[in-house]
Short mmCIF file of C-alpha atoms in Angstrom, two decimals:
data_model
loop_
_atom_site.label_atom_id
_atom_site.label_comp_id
_atom_site.label_asym_id
_atom_site.label_seq_id
_atom_site.Cartn_x
_atom_site.Cartn_y
_atom_site.Cartn_z
CA MET K 1 0.00 0.00 0.00
CA ASN K 2 2.92 2.34 0.81
CA ASN K 3 4.00 2.65 -2.80
CA LYS K 4 0.49 3.52 -3.97
CA LEU K 5 -0.68 7.07 -4.65
CA THR K 6 -2.62 9.34 -2.30
CA VAL K 7 -4.96 11.45 -4.43
CA ALA K 8 -7.41 14.34 -3.98
CA TYR K 9 -10.78 14.49 -5.72
CA GLY K 10 -12.68 17.79 -6.09
CA ARG K 11 -16.00 18.56 -7.76
CA LEU K 12 -17.77 21.83 -8.50
CA SER K 13 -21.32 21.71 -9.87
CA GLN K 14 -22.87 24.34 -12.15
CA GLU K 15 -24.94 25.48 -9.20
CA ASP K 16 -21.77 25.97 -7.14
CA ILE K 17 -20.24 28.01 -9.98
CA ASN K 18 -23.28 30.29 -9.89
CA LYS K 19 -22.75 30.76 -6.13
CA LEU K 20 -18.99 31.34 -6.04
CA LYS K 21 -19.52 34.02 -3.41
CA GLU K 22 -19.84 31.02 -1.06
CA PHE K 23 -16.11 30.42 -0.89
CA SER K 24 -16.46 26.99 0.77
CA SER K 25 -17.87 25.59 -2.48
CA SER K 26 -14.89 26.54 -4.65
CA ILE K 27 -12.40 24.01 -6.02
CA TYR K 28 -9.57 26.12 -4.61
CA ASN K 29 -11.01 25.87 -1.12
CA GLN K 30 -11.58 22.11 -1.42
CA LEU K 31 -7.94 21.54 -2.37
CA ALA K 32 -6.72 23.91 0.37
CA ILE K 33 -8.64 21.91 3.02
CA ILE K 34 -7.25 18.62 1.65
CA LYS K 35 -3.68 20.02 1.58
CA SER K 36 -3.93 21.26 5.18
CA TYR K 37 -5.34 17.91 6.35
CA THR K 38 -2.69 15.79 4.59
CA LYS K 39 0.10 17.99 5.96
CA GLU K 40 -1.25 17.55 9.49
CA MET K 41 -1.58 13.77 9.04
CA GLY K 42 1.87 13.36 7.48
CA LEU K 43 0.48 12.44 4.07
CA HIS K 44 1.32 13.81 0.63
CA VAL K 45 -1.13 14.38 -2.25
CA ASP K 46 0.44 12.78 -5.33
CA LYS K 47 -2.29 13.63 -7.83
CA LYS K 48 -5.49 15.71 -8.16
CA TYR K 49 -8.69 14.82 -10.04
CA ILE K 50 -11.04 17.77 -10.71
CA ASP K 51 -14.55 17.78 -12.22
CA ASP K 52 -15.45 21.42 -12.84
CA GLY K 53 -19.14 22.11 -13.54
CA TYR K 54 -20.49 18.55 -13.05
CA SER K 55 -23.52 17.57 -10.97
CA GLY K 56 -23.20 15.20 -8.03
CA VAL K 57 -26.48 13.46 -8.96
CA ASN K 58 -24.71 10.95 -11.22
CA PHE K 59 -21.14 9.70 -11.62
CA ASP K 60 -20.71 10.27 -15.36
CA ARG K 61 -17.85 12.72 -14.90
CA PRO K 62 -14.56 12.69 -16.86
CA ALA K 63 -12.17 13.12 -13.93
CA PHE K 64 -14.06 10.58 -11.81
CA GLU K 65 -13.95 8.07 -14.69
CA LYS K 66 -10.16 8.61 -14.91
CA LEU K 67 -9.92 8.14 -11.13
CA LYS K 68 -11.75 4.79 -11.43
CA ASP K 69 -9.44 3.67 -14.26
CA ASP K 70 -6.39 4.41 -12.10
CA ILE K 71 -7.94 2.68 -9.08
CA GLU K 72 -8.65 -0.45 -11.13
CA SER K 73 -5.10 -0.42 -12.51
CA GLY K 74 -3.88 -0.70 -8.89
CA ILE K 75 -1.88 2.53 -8.57
CA ILE K 76 -4.09 4.35 -6.00
CA GLY K 77 -4.16 3.59 -2.29
CA THR K 78 -6.02 6.57 -0.79
CA VAL K 79 -8.76 8.94 -2.07
CA ILE K 80 -9.48 12.15 -0.13
CA THR K 81 -12.39 14.59 -0.59
CA LYS K 82 -13.45 17.68 1.37
CA ASP K 83 -16.71 15.92 2.27
CA MET K 84 -18.95 13.14 0.96
CA SER K 85 -21.13 15.49 -1.09
CA ARG K 86 -18.10 16.25 -3.31
CA LEU K 87 -17.92 12.54 -4.12
CA GLY K 88 -21.64 12.46 -4.97
CA ARG K 89 -25.15 13.39 -3.87
CA ASN K 90 -26.93 10.23 -5.04
CA PHE K 91 -27.47 8.14 -1.90
CA ILE K 92 -27.41 4.69 -3.52
CA GLU K 93 -24.38 5.23 -5.77
CA THR K 94 -22.37 7.19 -3.16
CA ALA K 95 -22.98 4.45 -0.58
CA TYR K 96 -21.90 1.86 -3.18
CA TYR K 97 -18.57 3.58 -3.85
CA ILE K 98 -17.79 4.15 -0.16
CA GLY K 99 -19.09 0.85 1.20
CA GLU K 100 -18.24 -1.57 -1.62
CA TYR K 101 -16.20 -0.19 -4.53
CA PHE K 102 -13.33 1.39 -2.54
CA PRO K 103 -12.94 -1.56 -0.10
CA ARG K 104 -13.04 -4.09 -2.98
CA ASN K 105 -10.17 -2.25 -4.66
CA ASN K 106 -8.22 -1.85 -1.37
CA VAL K 107 -8.61 1.93 -1.43
CA ARG K 108 -8.75 4.00 1.76
CA TYR K 109 -11.38 6.75 1.53
CA ILE K 110 -11.29 9.92 3.65
CA ALA K 111 -14.02 12.62 3.79
CA ILE K 112 -12.43 15.37 5.92
CA ASN K 113 -15.38 17.52 7.04
CA ASP K 114 -17.48 14.42 7.71
CA GLN K 115 -14.65 12.93 9.83
CA PHE K 116 -14.88 9.70 7.86
CA ASP K 117 -11.82 7.46 7.39
CA SER K 118 -12.34 3.90 6.15
CA ASP K 119 -9.13 2.85 8.01
CA SER K 120 -10.48 4.11 11.35
CA PRO K 121 -10.94 1.54 14.17
CA ASP K 122 -14.53 2.74 14.73
CA ILE K 123 -15.43 2.29 11.05
CA HIS K 124 -18.80 0.63 11.83
CA GLU K 125 -20.09 3.72 13.66
CA GLN K 126 -18.67 5.94 10.90
CA GLN K 127 -20.39 3.75 8.28
CA ILE K 128 -23.78 4.43 9.88
CA MET K 129 -23.11 8.18 9.96
CA MET K 130 -21.91 8.02 6.34
CA GLU K 131 -25.18 6.43 5.23
CA ILE K 132 -27.22 9.04 7.12
CA LYS K 133 -25.25 11.94 5.55
CA ALA K 134 -25.43 10.36 2.07
CA LEU K 135 -29.20 10.09 2.51
CA ILE K 136 -29.35 13.78 3.55
CA ASN K 137 -27.30 14.77 0.45
CA ASP K 138 -29.65 12.75 -1.73
CA ARG K 139 -32.65 14.47 -0.15
CA TYR K 140 -31.00 17.86 -0.70
CA VAL K 141 -30.73 17.19 -4.43
CA LYS K 142 -34.38 16.16 -4.56
CA ASP K 143 -35.46 19.35 -2.76
CA VAL K 144 -33.33 21.56 -5.02
CA SER K 145 -34.77 19.82 -8.10
CA THR K 146 -38.34 20.38 -6.85
CA LYS K 147 -37.69 24.06 -6.03
CA ARG K 148 -36.12 24.69 -9.45
CA LYS K 149 -39.19 23.25 -11.16
CA GLN K 150 -41.50 25.37 -9.01
CA VAL K 151 -39.54 28.57 -9.75
CA ALA K 152 -39.44 27.83 -13.49
CA GLU K 153 -43.18 27.08 -13.49
CA ALA K 154 -43.97 30.34 -11.67
CA LYS K 155 -41.81 32.47 -13.99
CA THR K 156 -43.32 30.86 -17.09
CA GLN K 157 -46.87 31.44 -15.80
CA GLU K 158 -45.98 35.14 -15.45
CA GLY K 159 -44.99 35.20 -19.13
CA GLN K 160 -41.25 35.37 -18.44
CA PHE K 161 -38.78 33.75 -20.85
CA ILE K 162 -36.54 31.29 -18.95
CA GLY K 163 -34.54 29.89 -21.88
CA PHE K 164 -30.84 30.60 -22.37
CA ILE K 165 -31.10 31.89 -25.96
CA ALA K 166 -33.98 33.83 -27.48
CA PRO K 167 -35.59 32.21 -30.57
CA TYR K 168 -34.38 33.56 -33.92
CA GLY K 169 -36.33 36.79 -34.50
CA TYR K 170 -36.29 37.91 -30.87
CA LYS K 171 -33.92 39.38 -28.26
CA ILE K 172 -34.02 38.94 -24.48
CA LYS K 173 -35.23 42.02 -22.65
CA LYS K 174 -34.45 42.43 -18.93
CA GLU K 175 -36.64 44.85 -17.02
CA ASN K 176 -37.49 45.07 -13.30
CA GLY K 177 -35.78 41.75 -12.68
CA LYS K 178 -37.87 39.96 -15.33
CA ARG K 179 -36.76 38.42 -18.62
CA THR K 180 -39.11 38.78 -21.59
CA LEU K 181 -38.77 38.76 -25.39
CA GLU K 182 -38.66 41.76 -27.70
CA ILE K 183 -38.55 41.74 -31.52
CA ASP K 184 -35.23 41.80 -33.39
CA ASP K 185 -36.34 43.72 -36.50
CA TYR K 186 -33.79 42.23 -38.94
CA ALA K 187 -34.28 38.57 -37.97
CA ALA K 188 -38.05 39.06 -37.64
CA GLY K 189 -38.14 40.14 -41.29
CA ILE K 190 -36.51 36.84 -42.30
CA VAL K 191 -39.02 34.89 -40.19
CA LYS K 192 -41.91 36.68 -41.96
CA ARG K 193 -40.35 35.87 -45.32
CA ILE K 194 -40.10 32.15 -44.42
CA PHE K 195 -43.75 31.87 -43.33
CA SER K 196 -44.99 33.83 -46.36
CA GLU K 197 -43.02 31.74 -48.88
CA ILE K 198 -44.17 28.44 -47.36
CA ALA K 199 -47.79 29.62 -47.26
CA SER K 200 -47.53 30.57 -50.96
CA GLY K 201 -46.57 26.98 -51.88
CA ARG K 202 -42.77 26.85 -51.85
CA THR K 203 -41.07 23.83 -50.27
CA ARG K 204 -38.78 24.02 -47.24
CA SER K 205 -35.74 23.18 -49.41
CA GLU K 206 -36.65 25.90 -51.91
CA VAL K 207 -36.97 28.48 -49.13
CA ALA K 208 -33.64 27.42 -47.59
CA ASP K 209 -31.88 27.54 -51.00
CA GLY K 210 -33.25 31.05 -51.59
CA LEU K 211 -31.95 32.31 -48.24
CA ASN K 212 -28.52 30.80 -48.93
CA ARG K 213 -28.40 32.37 -52.40
CA ASP K 214 -29.27 35.77 -50.95
CA GLY K 215 -26.45 35.49 -48.43
CA ILE K 216 -28.74 35.58 -45.38
CA ILE K 217 -26.70 34.61 -42.29
CA PRO K 218 -28.07 31.37 -40.74
CA PRO K 219 -29.32 31.45 -37.11
CA ILE K 220 -26.31 29.68 -35.50
CA ILE K 221 -23.92 32.38 -36.78
CA TYR K 222 -26.31 35.36 -36.45
CA MET K 223 -27.18 34.44 -32.84
CA ASN K 224 -23.58 33.49 -32.00
CA ILE K 225 -24.71 30.18 -30.50
CA THR K 226 -22.13 28.21 -28.49
CA GLN K 227 -22.09 24.68 -29.82
CA SER K 228 -22.92 21.66 -27.68
CA LYS K 229 -21.64 18.17 -28.45
CA LYS K 230 -25.08 16.70 -27.87
CA LYS K 231 -26.82 18.71 -30.60
CA LYS K 232 -26.54 18.91 -34.38
CA TYR K 233 -25.95 22.37 -35.85
CA TYR K 234 -26.43 23.67 -39.40
CA PHE K 235 -24.09 26.34 -40.73
CA ASP K 236 -26.31 27.02 -43.76
CA TRP K 237 -30.06 27.40 -44.07
CA SER K 238 -31.60 23.92 -44.41
CA ASP K 239 -35.07 22.38 -44.60
CA LYS K 240 -34.69 21.29 -40.95
CA ILE K 241 -34.10 24.87 -39.74
CA ILE K 242 -37.14 26.03 -41.75
CA TYR K 243 -39.24 23.26 -40.17
CA ARG K 244 -38.25 24.28 -36.62
CA ILE K 245 -39.13 27.92 -37.29
CA LEU K 246 -42.51 27.00 -38.82
CA LYS K 247 -43.42 24.87 -35.78
CA ASN K 248 -42.34 27.46 -33.18
CA LYS K 249 -45.41 29.05 -31.54
CA THR K 250 -43.23 31.75 -29.97
CA TYR K 251 -43.79 33.77 -33.18
CA ILE K 252 -47.51 34.11 -32.40
CA GLY K 253 -46.88 35.38 -28.85
CA LYS K 254 -47.04 32.05 -27.03
CA ILE K 255 -44.53 30.46 -24.63
CA VAL K 256 -44.25 26.69 -24.46
CA LYS K 257 -44.16 25.61 -20.82
CA ARG K 258 -42.04 22.48 -21.32
CA LYS K 259 -40.55 20.64 -24.30
CA SER K 260 -39.12 17.78 -22.21
CA PHE K 261 -39.22 16.52 -18.63
CA LYS K 262 -37.64 14.12 -16.13
CA ARG K 263 -39.78 11.64 -14.22
CA ASN K 264 -37.42 11.97 -11.24
CA TYR K 265 -34.18 13.78 -10.43
CA HIS K 266 -32.07 10.59 -10.86
CA GLN K 267 -33.04 10.31 -14.53
CA LYS K 268 -30.14 11.27 -16.85
CA LYS K 269 -31.87 11.67 -20.22
CA ARG K 270 -34.95 13.89 -20.46
CA ASP K 271 -38.18 12.54 -22.00
CA PHE K 272 -39.36 14.43 -25.10
CA ILE K 273 -42.89 15.87 -25.10
CA PRO K 274 -44.55 15.66 -28.55
CA ILE K 275 -45.39 19.07 -30.07
CA ARG K 276 -49.13 18.31 -30.02
CA ASP K 277 -49.04 17.66 -26.23
CA ARG K 278 -47.08 20.77 -25.17
CA GLU K 279 -48.84 23.33 -22.99
CA THR K 280 -48.60 27.00 -24.01
CA ILE K 281 -49.29 30.38 -22.39
CA ASN K 282 -50.78 33.09 -24.62
CA ASN K 283 -49.94 36.79 -25.08
CA CYS K 284 -46.52 36.68 -23.42
CA HIS K 285 -44.61 38.98 -25.82
CA PRO K 286 -45.02 40.85 -29.17
CA VAL K 287 -46.00 38.67 -32.13
CA ILE K 288 -44.01 38.43 -35.39
CA ILE K 289 -46.53 36.29 -37.29
CA THR K 290 -50.32 36.43 -37.24
CA GLU K 291 -52.13 33.25 -36.23
CA GLU K 292 -53.73 33.14 -39.70
CA LEU K 293 -50.34 33.10 -41.45
CA PHE K 294 -48.99 30.58 -38.92
CA GLU K 295 -51.90 28.20 -39.58
CA SER K 296 -51.70 28.73 -43.35
CA ALA K 297 -47.98 27.88 -43.48
CA ASN K 298 -48.37 24.83 -41.24
CA ASN K 299 -51.35 23.53 -43.22
CA ARG K 300 -49.25 23.85 -46.41
CA LEU K 301 -46.50 21.94 -44.58
CA LYS K 302 -48.89 19.05 -43.91
CA ILE K 303 -49.92 18.89 -47.57
CA MET K 304 -46.30 18.78 -48.73
CA LYS K 305 -45.54 16.12 -46.12
CA ARG K 306 -48.33 13.92 -47.50
CA LYS K 307 -46.85 14.23 -50.98
CA VAL K 308 -43.46 13.10 -49.72
CA LYS K 309 -45.06 9.97 -48.26
CA ASN K 310 -46.15 8.97 -51.76
CA ASP K 311 -42.56 8.81 -53.04
CA TYR K 312 -41.20 5.48 -54.22
CA SER K 313 -38.52 4.10 -51.92
CA GLY K 314 -37.92 0.72 -53.57
CA LEU K 315 -34.80 -1.03 -54.83
CA PHE K 316 -34.47 0.51 -58.29
CA SER K 317 -34.77 4.26 -57.71
CA LYS K 318 -32.64 6.03 -60.41
CA LEU K 319 -31.26 2.68 -61.64
CA VAL K 320 -33.78 2.13 -64.48
CA ILE K 321 -32.74 3.68 -67.81
CA CYS K 322 -34.76 4.00 -71.01
CA GLY K 323 -33.03 2.00 -73.76
CA GLU K 324 -34.60 4.16 -76.49
CA CYS K 325 -33.57 7.68 -75.38
CA GLY K 326 -31.19 7.15 -72.44
CA ASN K 327 -33.39 9.02 -69.95
CA ILE K 328 -33.77 7.88 -66.31
CA MET K 329 -37.23 6.36 -66.17
CA THR K 330 -39.73 7.96 -63.80
CA VAL K 331 -41.47 6.04 -61.01
CA CYS K 332 -45.26 6.21 -61.31
CA ARG K 333 -47.76 5.30 -58.62
CA ARG K 334 -51.14 3.66 -58.99
CA LYS K 335 -53.56 2.90 -56.18
CA ARG K 336 -55.84 -0.11 -56.75
CA GLN K 337 -59.47 -0.34 -55.62
CA ASN K 338 -58.46 -2.69 -52.78
CA GLY K 339 -56.11 0.05 -51.43
CA ASN K 340 -52.85 -1.58 -52.55
CA VAL K 341 -50.30 0.74 -54.15
CA LYS K 342 -48.37 -0.47 -57.22
CA TYR K 343 -45.35 1.22 -58.82
CA HIS K 344 -44.09 1.08 -62.39
CA PHE K 345 -41.36 2.80 -64.42
CA ALA K 346 -42.13 4.93 -67.49
CA CYS K 347 -40.06 7.20 -69.71
CA THR K 348 -41.47 10.74 -69.51
CA LYS K 349 -38.97 12.43 -71.83
CA VAL K 350 -40.55 14.62 -74.54
CA ARG K 351 -38.98 15.16 -78.02
CA ASN K 352 -40.61 17.35 -80.66
CA ARG K 353 -43.73 17.54 -78.50
CA LYS K 354 -44.00 13.73 -78.45
CA HIS K 355 -43.35 11.41 -75.54
CA CYS K 356 -40.77 8.62 -75.84
CA SER K 357 -42.43 5.52 -77.30
CA ASN K 358 -40.92 3.11 -74.77
CA ARG K 359 -43.11 0.73 -72.78
CA THR K 360 -43.66 0.80 -69.01
CA VAL K 361 -42.31 -1.93 -66.73
CA ALA K 362 -43.71 -2.87 -63.31
CA ASP K 363 -41.51 -2.61 -60.25
CA SER K 364 -42.58 -6.13 -59.16
CA LYS K 365 -41.59 -7.55 -62.57
CA LEU K 366 -38.16 -5.92 -62.40
CA GLN K 367 -37.65 -7.26 -58.89
CA PHE K 368 -38.48 -10.82 -60.01
CA ILE K 369 -36.22 -10.65 -63.10
CA VAL K 370 -33.21 -9.06 -61.35
CA THR K 371 -33.37 -11.34 -58.29
CA ASN K 372 -33.41 -14.48 -60.43
CA ALA K 373 -30.63 -13.11 -62.65
CA LEU K 374 -28.42 -12.59 -59.61
CA LYS K 375 -29.16 -16.09 -58.31
CA GLY K 376 -28.25 -17.53 -61.71
CA LEU K 377 -24.96 -15.62 -61.84
CA ILE K 378 -24.00 -16.72 -58.32
CA ASN K 379 -24.72 -20.40 -59.07
CA LEU K 380 -22.95 -20.21 -62.47
CA TYR K 381 -19.74 -18.39 -61.59
CA ILE K 382 -19.11 -18.87 -57.86
CA ASP K 383 -17.55 -22.09 -56.49
CA LYS K 384 -19.30 -22.29 -53.13
CA ASP K 385 -16.86 -24.93 -51.78
CA GLU K 386 -13.88 -22.72 -52.56
CA ILE K 387 -15.47 -19.57 -51.14
CA THR K 388 -16.60 -21.25 -47.89
CA THR K 389 -13.15 -22.85 -47.38
CA LYS K 390 -11.43 -19.45 -47.70
CA ALA K 391 -14.05 -17.77 -45.54
CA THR K 392 -13.66 -20.42 -42.81
CA LYS K 393 -9.88 -19.91 -42.61
CA ASN K 394 -10.26 -16.13 -42.48
CA LEU K 395 -13.01 -16.40 -39.85
CA LEU K 396 -10.97 -18.67 -37.56
CA LYS K 397 -7.96 -16.40 -37.98
CA TRP K 398 -10.06 -13.36 -37.11
CA GLU K 399 -11.89 -14.99 -34.17
CA ARG K 400 -8.61 -16.19 -32.55
CA PRO K 401 -10.32 -19.09 -30.69
CA ASN K 402 -7.14 -20.20 -28.86
CA LEU K 403 -6.87 -16.81 -27.15
CA LYS K 404 -10.57 -16.90 -26.26
CA ILE K 405 -10.18 -20.40 -24.77
CA ALA K 406 -7.19 -19.31 -22.64
CA ASN K 407 -9.05 -16.21 -21.38
CA LEU K 408 -12.18 -18.21 -20.51
CA LYS K 409 -10.16 -20.86 -18.62
CA GLU K 410 -8.47 -18.08 -16.66
CA LYS K 411 -11.87 -16.54 -15.89
CA ILE K 412 -13.26 -19.91 -14.69
CA GLU K 413 -10.25 -20.39 -12.40
CA LEU K 414 -10.81 -16.90 -10.99
CA HIS K 415 -14.45 -17.73 -10.18
CA ASN K 416 -13.27 -20.97 -8.45
CA ALA K 417 -10.80 -18.94 -6.39
CA ASN K 418 -13.53 -16.45 -5.46
CA ILE K 419 -15.82 -19.28 -4.33
CA ARG K 420 -13.01 -20.82 -2.21
CA ASN K 421 -12.36 -17.40 -0.68
CA LEU K 422 -16.05 -17.01 0.16
CA TYR K 423 -16.02 -20.37 2.02
CA LEU K 424 -12.96 -19.20 3.96
CA LYS K 425 -14.61 -15.87 4.89
CA LYS K 426 -17.76 -17.68 6.04
CA THR K 427 -15.72 -20.11 8.17
CA THR K 428 -13.81 -17.26 9.88
CA GLY K 429 -17.00 -15.27 10.42
CA GLU K 430 -15.90 -12.42 8.17
CA ILE K 431 -19.21 -12.59 6.26
CA ALA K 432 -22.67 -13.73 7.33
CA LEU K 433 -24.36 -16.85 5.97
CA ASP K 434 -26.96 -14.97 3.86
CA GLU K 435 -24.22 -12.81 2.29
CA PHE K 436 -22.18 -15.97 1.60
CA ILE K 437 -25.13 -17.67 -0.14
CA GLU K 438 -25.93 -14.59 -2.25
CA LYS K 439 -22.34 -14.00 -3.41
CA LYS K 440 -21.70 -17.72 -4.02
CA GLU K 441 -24.79 -17.90 -6.27
CA VAL K 442 -23.50 -14.94 -8.33
CA GLU K 443 -20.01 -16.44 -8.68
CA SER K 444 -21.43 -19.87 -9.56
CA LEU K 445 -23.70 -18.34 -12.20
CA PHE K 446 -20.78 -16.46 -13.82
CA LYS K 447 -18.67 -19.60 -13.70
CA GLU K 448 -21.44 -21.65 -15.34
CA GLN K 449 -21.84 -19.05 -18.11
CA SER K 450 -18.07 -19.02 -18.76
CA GLU K 451 -17.97 -22.85 -18.89
CA LYS K 452 -20.84 -22.91 -21.38
CA LEU K 453 -19.15 -20.27 -23.54
CA LEU K 454 -15.87 -22.20 -23.35
CA GLN K 455 -17.57 -25.33 -24.68
CA GLU K 456 -19.13 -23.33 -27.54
CA VAL K 457 -15.75 -21.80 -28.50
CA ILE K 458 -14.04 -25.23 -28.40
CA GLU K 459 -16.74 -26.67 -30.66
CA SER K 460 -16.63 -23.72 -33.08
CA LYS K 461 -12.83 -24.07 -33.32
CA ASN K 462 -13.38 -27.17 -35.43
CA GLU K 463 -12.76 -26.12 -39.05
CA GLU K 464 -15.28 -28.51 -40.59
CA THR K 465 -18.01 -27.36 -38.20
CA ARG K 466 -17.41 -23.72 -39.07
CA LYS K 467 -17.34 -24.55 -42.78
CA GLU K 468 -20.72 -26.29 -42.52
CA GLU K 469 -22.16 -23.25 -40.73
CA LEU K 470 -20.89 -20.89 -43.44
CA LEU K 471 -22.14 -23.19 -46.19
CA GLU K 472 -25.59 -23.18 -44.57
CA LYS K 473 -25.53 -19.35 -44.45
CA TYR K 474 -24.40 -19.22 -48.10
CA ASN K 475 -27.29 -21.44 -49.20
CA LYS K 476 -29.75 -19.33 -47.18
CA PHE K 477 -28.46 -16.19 -48.88
CA VAL K 478 -28.67 -17.61 -52.42
CA ASN K 479 -32.19 -18.92 -51.88
CA ASN K 480 -33.57 -15.93 -49.98
CA ASP K 481 -35.06 -13.16 -52.15
CA TYR K 482 -35.00 -10.69 -49.28
CA LEU K 483 -31.25 -11.09 -48.68
CA ILE K 484 -30.52 -10.89 -52.42
CA ASN K 485 -32.53 -7.67 -52.61
CA GLU K 486 -30.47 -6.21 -49.77
CA VAL K 487 -27.33 -6.17 -51.96
CA ILE K 488 -28.90 -5.25 -55.32
CA ARG K 489 -27.84 -1.60 -55.22
CA ASP K 490 -24.28 -2.63 -54.31
CA LEU K 491 -24.02 -4.95 -57.31
CA ILE K 492 -26.01 -3.28 -60.10
CA ASP K 493 -24.88 -0.20 -61.99
CA LYS K 494 -28.01 0.24 -64.15
CA ILE K 495 -31.00 -1.58 -65.66
CA ILE K 496 -31.78 -0.68 -69.29
CA VAL K 497 -35.33 -1.29 -70.54
CA TYR K 498 -36.15 -1.47 -74.28
CA LYS K 499 -39.58 -1.30 -75.95
CA ASP K 500 -39.21 -4.87 -77.35
CA ASN K 501 -39.34 -6.14 -73.73
CA THR K 502 -35.57 -6.67 -73.59
CA ILE K 503 -34.03 -5.85 -70.21
CA GLN K 504 -30.26 -5.36 -69.99
CA ILE K 505 -28.56 -5.46 -66.55
CA SER K 506 -25.17 -3.80 -66.12
CA PHE K 507 -23.24 -4.95 -63.03
CA LYS K 508 -20.61 -3.10 -61.00
CA PHE K 509 -18.41 -6.15 -60.48
CA GLY K 510 -16.16 -8.07 -62.89
CA ILE K 511 -16.11 -11.87 -62.69
CA GLY K 512 -14.04 -12.75 -65.75
CA LYS K 513 -17.21 -12.68 -67.86
CA PRO K 514 -19.16 -9.89 -69.59
CA LYS K 515 -20.42 -7.26 -67.10
CA GLU K 516 -23.78 -7.09 -68.85
CA ILE K 517 -26.52 -9.62 -69.49
CA LYS K 518 -29.70 -9.32 -71.58
CA LEU K 519 -32.99 -10.90 -70.54
CA TYR K 520 -36.38 -11.20 -72.23
#
């Protein structure tokens, strides 16, 4: 233990940063307390781990993760914090690290202000106090979370804007201690243009292209938004930006109360509230768009969305070429009386006021012809015995079964050693009978799983067995239309359709034979 490191861990939450006038919460003060304590106790801090601006509710913090890595590599002997709340405020997880994780890794833990030292002779009494204080910290977080929600709710009900950044088209106005929105004349003019153009029938992409052509600065640059790793940003106008603006009810004077929520304060990821279910408060700030224009633009959006749903999304989009004029054939849609939708390809090119004379071809017919053509080529040109033999050797080389077997045997031996150690601890009275039974069941289960996996790896090591498995997969692929269809776009360059019913398929690959075949 003597040659292991003594380290300090400090944490400062965003809330603490906002209250830096309380000096006791600062990182500097935490480290000063730890330095004074270690000097008095004849210890020396070898390394510091600092999480600046991270909540104590969860343990997903970069410095803490690094601390765990170093603990598990065996280089740390002692961890010191100013108090337990710096380690964490979640009762269950904090108690786990102090009561189980640190002892399991032979790490001494000291919380100075809480007078907790895991090497202390009266550790049992300290453990009880630790659990009480961890529970108090957990309760504190819950209370703070509740109060924040209540404050946010009250401010929103008053018509205040509580967001960090005003929506594009507005600026934040601070007056008499309240934050509201006022119109940004330049950006508001762009917002009006977007709603008007959509309402007149233009698509989102057309509107975005027009703004880019006119050199209009996109919102992220105009508003000088600081980027976050968790969000996607667009540095040009795009259809997605247009969509967000069109759906934003802020422009008609409304404030949305909540866009997402947490079921409890332990939850890490917020739940999204669908737009249709969001509550709004009316007449909170000046409007940029009238409700009539807002509704008109959004109704037009719905119509355009329905049109998009009709688009063909099959296998042969832009692959089918007219053999008479060289034009890409257009996908046409026909709805039957029974409600089924059928697609076919037709040449819509016009020359001298006359349409191309080529025939149409059904999507289902093309799918049948191309799938069978691919099956025929595979059976004609590919030696399945040769390909499965090569694949088996490569697979075994890649899987490295001998290394897996050695690792699994080592893991099984470790579980055996853990079980023997549990028997010894039970015999000496170090652990109670119920704890022994529970831990032995866990170790036995892991051991059983490792033994089963070991047997599977040993069996799969057999070359003939693996070859049979690959041969079975090969046969399934060749005889399965769905799997063949999955690779069609990777294999086919184009499909040329002639008016005499000839279909010519041009492939991307070369197999020592012509790259094109003709079918009737």
